[in-house]
mmCIF file of C-alpha atoms in Angstrom:
data_model
loop_
_atom_site.group_PDB
_atom_site.id
_atom_site.type_symbol
_atom_site.label_atom_id
_atom_site.label_comp_id
_atom_site.label_asym_id
_atom_site.label_seq_id
_atom_site.Cartn_x
_atom_site.Cartn_y
_atom_site.Cartn_z
ATOM 1 C CA THR N 1 108.513 79.812 168.020
ATOM 2 C CA GLN N 2 111.068 77.459 169.563
ATOM 3 C CA LEU N 3 114.408 78.951 168.613
ATOM 4 C CA LEU N 4 117.430 76.795 168.010
ATOM 5 C CA GLU N 5 120.585 78.827 168.479
ATOM 6 C CA GLN N 6 123.746 77.627 166.808
ATOM 7 C CA SER N 7 127.263 78.680 167.683
ATOM 8 C CA PRO N 8 129.546 79.819 166.357
ATOM 9 C CA GLN N 9 127.831 81.646 163.487
ATOM 10 C CA PHE N 10 130.986 81.616 161.375
ATOM 11 C CA LEU N 11 134.088 79.478 161.569
ATOM 12 C CA SER N 12 137.168 79.659 159.362
ATOM 13 C CA ILE N 13 139.810 77.000 159.965
ATOM 14 C CA GLN N 14 142.682 75.310 158.191
ATOM 15 C CA GLU N 15 142.668 71.800 156.837
ATOM 16 C CA GLY N 16 143.457 69.246 159.517
ATOM 17 C CA GLU N 17 142.020 71.179 162.453
ATOM 18 C CA ASN N 18 139.219 69.908 164.674
ATOM 19 C CA LEU N 19 136.063 71.864 165.413
ATOM 20 C CA THR N 20 132.773 71.648 167.299
ATOM 21 C CA VAL N 21 129.466 73.277 166.405
ATOM 22 C CA TYR N 22 126.747 73.672 169.007
ATOM 23 C CA CYS N 23 122.955 73.736 168.733
ATOM 24 C CA ASN N 24 121.070 74.912 171.820
ATOM 25 C CA SER N 25 117.453 75.453 172.802
ATOM 26 C CA SER N 26 115.339 75.939 175.908
ATOM 27 C CA SER N 27 112.810 73.480 174.470
ATOM 28 C CA VAL N 28 112.841 69.686 174.505
ATOM 29 C CA PHE N 29 112.908 67.976 171.126
ATOM 30 C CA SER N 30 111.826 64.430 170.376
ATOM 31 C CA SER N 31 114.532 64.197 167.731
ATOM 32 C CA LEU N 32 117.128 66.404 166.139
ATOM 33 C CA GLN N 33 118.655 66.405 162.693
ATOM 34 C CA TRP N 34 121.800 67.904 161.192
ATOM 35 C CA TYR N 35 122.016 69.113 157.611
ATOM 36 C CA ARG N 36 124.832 70.504 155.470
ATOM 37 C CA GLN N 37 124.131 73.028 152.724
ATOM 38 C CA GLU N 38 126.685 73.804 150.035
ATOM 39 C CA PRO N 39 126.555 77.025 147.994
ATOM 40 C CA GLY N 40 123.852 76.931 145.347
ATOM 41 C CA GLU N 41 122.240 73.782 146.730
ATOM 42 C CA GLY N 42 119.595 72.782 149.237
ATOM 43 C CA PRO N 43 120.406 71.310 152.653
ATOM 44 C CA VAL N 44 121.294 67.614 152.741
ATOM 45 C CA LEU N 45 120.458 65.436 155.736
ATOM 46 C CA LEU N 46 123.525 64.125 157.577
ATOM 47 C CA VAL N 47 122.052 62.401 160.623
ATOM 48 C CA THR N 48 119.056 62.076 162.943
ATOM 49 C CA VAL N 49 119.489 61.606 166.709
ATOM 50 C CA VAL N 50 116.554 60.480 168.803
ATOM 51 C CA THR N 51 117.645 59.313 172.262
ATOM 52 C CA GLY N 52 119.023 61.636 174.946
ATOM 53 C CA GLY N 53 122.781 61.131 175.205
ATOM 54 C CA GLU N 54 122.932 59.382 171.840
ATOM 55 C CA VAL N 55 126.186 59.603 169.886
ATOM 56 C CA LYS N 56 126.386 58.889 166.157
ATOM 57 C CA LYS N 57 129.452 58.858 163.958
ATOM 58 C CA LEU N 58 129.616 59.505 160.237
ATOM 59 C CA LYS N 59 133.263 59.094 159.164
ATOM 60 C CA ARG N 60 135.036 62.156 160.657
ATOM 61 C CA LEU N 61 131.787 63.669 161.971
ATOM 62 C CA THR N 62 130.499 62.896 165.481
ATOM 63 C CA PHE N 63 127.014 63.969 166.517
ATOM 64 C CA GLN N 64 125.725 64.021 170.077
ATOM 65 C CA PHE N 65 122.238 64.629 171.448
ATOM 66 C CA GLY N 66 122.138 66.161 174.924
ATOM 67 C CA ASP N 67 120.839 64.079 177.823
ATOM 68 C CA ALA N 68 117.872 66.427 178.255
ATOM 69 C CA ARG N 69 117.227 66.500 174.476
ATOM 70 C CA LYS N 70 117.537 70.297 174.403
ATOM 71 C CA ASP N 71 120.898 70.566 172.707
ATOM 72 C CA SER N 72 123.232 68.857 170.288
ATOM 73 C CA SER N 73 126.783 69.109 169.044
ATOM 74 C CA LEU N 74 128.639 68.270 165.862
ATOM 75 C CA HIS N 75 132.363 67.567 166.082
ATOM 76 C CA ILE N 76 134.504 67.338 162.958
ATOM 77 C CA THR N 77 137.940 65.733 163.197
ATOM 78 C CA ALA N 78 140.693 66.698 160.780
ATOM 79 C CA ALA N 79 138.550 69.046 158.716
ATOM 80 C CA GLN N 80 138.908 69.020 154.935
ATOM 81 C CA PRO N 81 137.982 71.646 152.322
ATOM 82 C CA GLY N 82 135.084 69.403 151.308
ATOM 83 C CA ASP N 83 133.543 70.021 154.739
ATOM 84 C CA THR N 84 132.967 73.669 153.804
ATOM 85 C CA GLY N 85 129.318 74.660 153.953
ATOM 86 C CA LEU N 86 126.427 75.830 156.098
ATOM 87 C CA TYR N 87 125.608 73.409 158.914
ATOM 88 C CA LEU N 88 122.014 73.466 160.142
ATOM 89 C CA CYS N 89 120.449 71.700 163.082
ATOM 90 C CA ALA N 90 116.702 71.092 163.040
ATOM 91 C CA GLY N 91 114.447 69.799 165.784
ATOM 92 C CA VAL N 92 111.127 68.018 165.963
ATOM 93 C CA ARG N 93 108.816 68.586 168.927
ATOM 94 C CA GLY N 94 106.450 65.905 170.171
ATOM 95 C CA THR N 95 104.582 63.950 167.522
ATOM 96 C CA ALA N 96 104.763 66.693 164.907
ATOM 97 C CA SER N 97 106.656 66.094 161.700
ATOM 98 C CA LYS N 98 107.425 69.787 161.159
ATOM 99 C CA LEU N 99 111.067 70.794 161.604
ATOM 100 C CA THR N 100 112.298 73.930 163.335
ATOM 101 C CA PHE N 101 115.657 74.960 161.884
ATOM 102 C CA GLY N 102 118.549 76.513 163.743
ATOM 103 C CA THR N 103 120.321 79.743 162.910
ATOM 104 C CA GLY N 104 123.148 77.936 161.094
ATOM 105 C CA THR N 105 126.946 77.761 161.295
ATOM 106 C CA ARG N 106 128.927 78.699 158.211
ATOM 107 C CA LEU N 107 132.176 76.714 158.036
ATOM 108 C CA GLN N 108 135.106 77.541 155.750
ATOM 109 C CA VAL N 109 138.006 75.086 155.597
ATOM 110 C CA THR N 110 141.087 76.316 153.757
ATOM 111 C CA LEU N 111 144.209 74.519 152.582
ATOM 112 C CA GLU X 4 114.812 61.371 137.712
ATOM 113 C CA THR X 5 115.027 60.992 141.490
ATOM 114 C CA GLY X 6 115.002 63.437 144.396
ATOM 115 C CA VAL X 7 113.414 66.860 144.511
ATOM 116 C CA THR X 8 113.648 69.077 141.436
ATOM 117 C CA GLN X 9 112.963 72.810 141.469
ATOM 118 C CA THR X 10 112.551 75.080 138.470
ATOM 119 C CA PRO X 11 113.644 77.629 137.563
ATOM 120 C CA ARG X 12 117.018 77.781 139.373
ATOM 121 C CA HIS X 13 117.172 81.553 138.984
ATOM 122 C CA LEU X 14 114.396 84.108 138.493
ATOM 123 C CA VAL X 15 114.465 87.870 138.162
ATOM 124 C CA MET X 16 111.079 89.540 138.206
ATOM 125 C CA GLY X 17 109.638 93.016 138.425
ATOM 126 C CA MET X 18 107.288 94.006 141.203
ATOM 127 C CA THR X 19 104.292 93.928 138.859
ATOM 128 C CA ASN X 20 105.047 90.522 137.333
ATOM 129 C CA LYS X 21 103.348 87.195 137.998
ATOM 130 C CA LYS X 22 105.500 84.083 138.048
ATOM 131 C CA SER X 23 105.394 80.563 139.461
ATOM 132 C CA LEU X 24 107.984 78.333 141.081
ATOM 133 C CA LYS X 25 107.706 74.612 140.493
ATOM 134 C CA CYS X 26 108.750 71.683 142.657
ATOM 135 C CA GLU X 27 108.564 67.998 141.784
ATOM 136 C CA GLN X 28 109.453 64.962 143.886
ATOM 137 C CA HIS X 29 109.804 61.346 142.816
ATOM 138 C CA LEU X 30 110.414 59.864 146.249
ATOM 139 C CA GLY X 31 106.882 58.765 147.072
ATOM 140 C CA HIS X 32 106.730 61.227 149.961
ATOM 141 C CA ASN X 33 103.340 62.431 151.218
ATOM 142 C CA ALA X 34 104.345 65.851 152.576
ATOM 143 C CA MET X 35 105.836 68.851 150.802
ATOM 144 C CA TYR X 36 107.101 72.174 152.103
ATOM 145 C CA TRP X 37 108.102 75.648 150.946
ATOM 146 C CA TYR X 38 110.887 77.431 152.843
ATOM 147 C CA LYS X 39 112.364 80.896 152.413
ATOM 148 C CA GLN X 40 116.086 81.343 153.042
ATOM 149 C CA SER X 41 117.356 84.904 153.405
ATOM 150 C CA ALA X 42 120.825 86.066 154.356
ATOM 151 C CA LYS X 43 121.439 86.156 158.107
ATOM 152 C CA LYS X 44 118.070 84.553 158.929
ATOM 153 C CA PRO X 45 117.134 80.969 159.802
ATOM 154 C CA LEU X 46 115.188 78.957 157.281
ATOM 155 C CA GLU X 47 111.593 80.221 157.419
ATOM 156 C CA LEU X 48 108.794 77.717 156.911
ATOM 157 C CA MET X 49 106.146 79.151 154.600
ATOM 158 C CA PHE X 50 103.706 76.373 153.758
ATOM 159 C CA VAL X 51 103.194 72.690 154.549
ATOM 160 C CA TYR X 52 101.142 70.273 152.503
ATOM 161 C CA SER X 53 100.337 66.808 153.811
ATOM 162 C CA LEU X 54 98.444 64.383 151.589
ATOM 163 C CA GLU X 55 97.826 67.314 149.218
ATOM 164 C CA GLU X 56 96.065 69.382 151.883
ATOM 165 C CA ARG X 57 97.559 72.583 153.215
ATOM 166 C CA VAL X 58 98.137 72.030 156.895
ATOM 167 C CA GLU X 59 100.158 75.102 157.715
ATOM 168 C CA ASN X 60 100.452 78.668 156.516
ATOM 169 C CA ASN X 61 102.948 80.601 158.593
ATOM 170 C CA SER X 62 101.475 84.097 158.274
ATOM 171 C CA VAL X 63 102.787 84.393 154.750
ATOM 172 C CA PRO X 64 101.625 87.458 152.772
ATOM 173 C CA SER X 65 98.907 86.768 150.223
ATOM 174 C CA ARG X 66 101.240 87.731 147.381
ATOM 175 C CA PHE X 67 102.581 84.178 147.823
ATOM 176 C CA SER X 68 100.037 81.526 146.836
ATOM 177 C CA PRO X 69 100.838 77.802 147.031
ATOM 178 C CA GLU X 70 99.241 75.038 145.012
ATOM 179 C CA CYS X 71 99.575 71.279 145.407
ATOM 180 C CA PRO X 72 97.701 69.521 142.575
ATOM 181 C CA ASN X 73 98.989 66.056 143.558
ATOM 182 C CA SER X 74 101.446 64.452 145.940
ATOM 183 C CA SER X 75 104.364 64.845 143.532
ATOM 184 C CA HIS X 76 104.009 68.489 142.563
ATOM 185 C CA LEU X 77 104.058 71.767 144.454
ATOM 186 C CA PHE X 78 103.874 75.281 143.077
ATOM 187 C CA LEU X 79 104.413 78.716 144.554
ATOM 188 C CA HIS X 80 102.611 81.433 142.623
ATOM 189 C CA LEU X 81 104.085 84.902 142.986
ATOM 190 C CA HIS X 82 102.489 88.261 142.230
ATOM 191 C CA THR X 83 103.225 91.904 143.073
ATOM 192 C CA LEU X 84 106.283 90.971 145.111
ATOM 193 C CA GLN X 85 108.490 93.411 146.992
ATOM 194 C CA PRO X 86 112.294 93.713 146.838
ATOM 195 C CA GLU X 87 112.513 92.255 150.371
ATOM 196 C CA ASP X 88 111.021 89.037 148.984
ATOM 197 C CA SER X 89 114.312 88.405 147.180
ATOM 198 C CA ALA X 90 115.690 85.161 148.644
ATOM 199 C CA LEU X 91 116.384 81.496 147.995
ATOM 200 C CA TYR X 92 113.119 79.561 147.943
ATOM 201 C CA LEU X 93 113.548 75.928 148.891
ATOM 202 C CA CYS X 94 111.119 73.084 148.384
ATOM 203 C CA ALA X 95 111.365 69.927 150.479
ATOM 204 C CA SER X 96 109.505 66.658 150.809
ATOM 205 C CA SER X 97 109.271 63.956 153.456
ATOM 206 C CA GLN X 98 107.144 61.168 154.800
ATOM 207 C CA ASP X 99 104.745 62.865 157.208
ATOM 208 C CA GLU X 100 105.984 60.992 160.280
ATOM 209 C CA PRO X 101 107.816 62.353 163.350
ATOM 210 C CA GLY X 102 111.570 62.435 162.983
ATOM 211 C CA ARG X 103 111.703 61.717 159.265
ATOM 212 C CA GLY X 104 114.309 63.717 157.388
ATOM 213 C CA TYR X 105 113.523 66.173 154.654
ATOM 214 C CA THR X 106 114.849 65.972 151.105
ATOM 215 C CA PHE X 107 115.412 69.434 149.701
ATOM 216 C CA GLY X 108 115.581 70.691 146.164
ATOM 217 C CA SER X 109 118.386 72.973 145.001
ATOM 218 C CA GLY X 110 116.172 76.024 145.358
ATOM 219 C CA THR X 111 115.124 78.952 143.202
ATOM 220 C CA ARG X 112 117.177 82.124 143.642
ATOM 221 C CA LEU X 113 114.584 84.898 143.302
ATOM 222 C CA THR X 114 115.492 88.526 142.745
ATOM 223 C CA VAL X 115 112.721 91.143 142.751
ATOM 224 C CA VAL X 116 113.653 94.377 141.020
#
């Protein structure tokens, strides 16, 4: 099993703060995805990164894929309460379509 | 209705009961998945169906039995479960191509008493 470790596990911040979530593995992934899961719902896809070093932006969220395609980061600028949720990274190895999910980061943004 | 729909949303069952979870997708996807989500554990892949054929079974106990009658429907039949099987069971679908994102349902919260 190729484990994807996310850090931190839990993060509680105030509205307006910036934060970064990390997703690390010893394995190389052909692509990596980030999902957000709100309480009582399933995960929702935020972004897919494919190329080593790739950076994608989604409003206040910035996603980066490591040069070696073993790690990724998610940076949120000026966090809002609506950003609260469980953030999951998920990687694809080789030509497989099956995703391996990370351990998750639970984010709480308070007023 | 669009997306992935799971029913029921909540289920409480005794250890001797038999129940089924249902998943339906209207996205035209050709792959469907069952995941188990427990507290403090990563999402665990249970079963994968591609083009209605089971292509993966991740050492799941036989008390869980999947069924995929067509590309739009997926079931998880449950019997003689244990309390440790209590979890959120998530269904997802995708196009069976590398790098394609999954669309998840809202899950069934299962409690075994």
